[in-house]
Amino acid sequence: MTLTNLDYIELKKELEAKGLLNYTPVYYFFIFLTYVLVLAVCFWVIFYFNNWLATILISIPIAFVGMQFGYLGHDAGHRSISKNEFLNELIGHFSHSLFIGLSFNYWKFVHNQHHAEPNHPELDPDIKEDKPFSLTKLKVNQRKGLARVITRYQSYLLFPAFLLLMFTKRIKSLKHIMAGKKYTMMDIISITTHVLLFFTVIPYFIGFLKAITLYLIVSMQIGFYFGFAFIPNHVGMTILTGNEKISFIEKQVLTSRNIKSGRFLNLISGGLNYQIEHHLFPHISRKNLPKAKTIVKEFCARKNLPYKDSSLAEAWKDVFAYLDDIGKSARRFPIFKVADDMV
């Protein structure tokens, strides 16, 4: 069944009737305040004890809070927090640029492209810029040398690669700014504050070596959280080429995967486990996603639109199988691949 924009309007009206597209600024205010307080306590403990054990142990809750700020920045980038654009920008820059060290404007630039063309090999940055991994078989023959070896074993290297993810994201965001692409003075001020905070202020209290160790460990943990939350959302789902004659609602649902969850998984996933609802209505408040899921899932059933709703184990099994299948095609001699395709 081919759907149209009228079907999307129908679904949107259902959510509006339930008040699920309303802003929930108070909800976000308490989330933000809670994590600022937790962060303050974490740094107080590190500064007070000023030893290696405290530094290593407290890096865990700091990284967890860091990823929560990442989710807040994500929501701010979609203007989910408030109608007030300045407030969204302020929270986004504090969460991403200042605390995580990732340009908020870079994030919006690439993430909005992803939402516009999910799982498109040339238009979705999450797939287009996947090197040295290969998220589609189309990329395999482009991989040479070490990149091809990594692709071959990418299903095994995925989790270790997560530990480097924040460093690569920061480098890309800095290149984005240095290339003169869209950024604001708030971006520059926030990232500069991030550098001063972690490389001058914190070292002043606990010493440079412990401070750098803390920064590296926290960054690796945030990267792991980031990969854990984002990868299952689209990897292994429908790959689009741009030639398909499908509506907006079909594009978003067919390329996205939901993860069945309880409160704990909702917390560590920042609501991204409701990926289908998020892609259909990017500005929807995280608080309203569980109720929206019920309506969207029933709507898709009525319209005979496949709705992927997997357990966490099922999702990761699909991801690993998909990546491994691509990896197997990255053989040392491409002629063997051609021979296989002819069989």
Coordinates of C-alpha atoms in Angstrom, one line a residue, residues 99-103 165-175 194 215 218-219 222:
F99 CA 30.5 20.0 28.1
I100 CA 31.1 17.4 25.4
G101 CA 33.3 19.5 23.2
L102 CA 31.3 18.8 20.0
S103 CA 30.2 21.8 17.9
L165 CA 33.9 7.8 18.4
M166 CA 33.9 11.1 20.4
F167 CA 37.5 11.9 19.3
T168 CA 36.6 11.5 15.6
K169 CA 33.3 13.5 16.1
R170 CA 35.2 16.4 17.8
I171 CA 37.8 16.4 15.0
K172 CA 35.1 16.5 12.3
S173 CA 33.2 19.3 14.1
L174 CA 36.4 21.4 14.4
K175 CA 37.1 20.9 10.7
H194 CA 35.4 23.4 27.1
Y215 CA 39.2 13.4 29.9
V218 CA 35.2 10.0 30.0
S219 CA 35.4 10.6 26.2
I222 CA 30.6 8.7 26.1

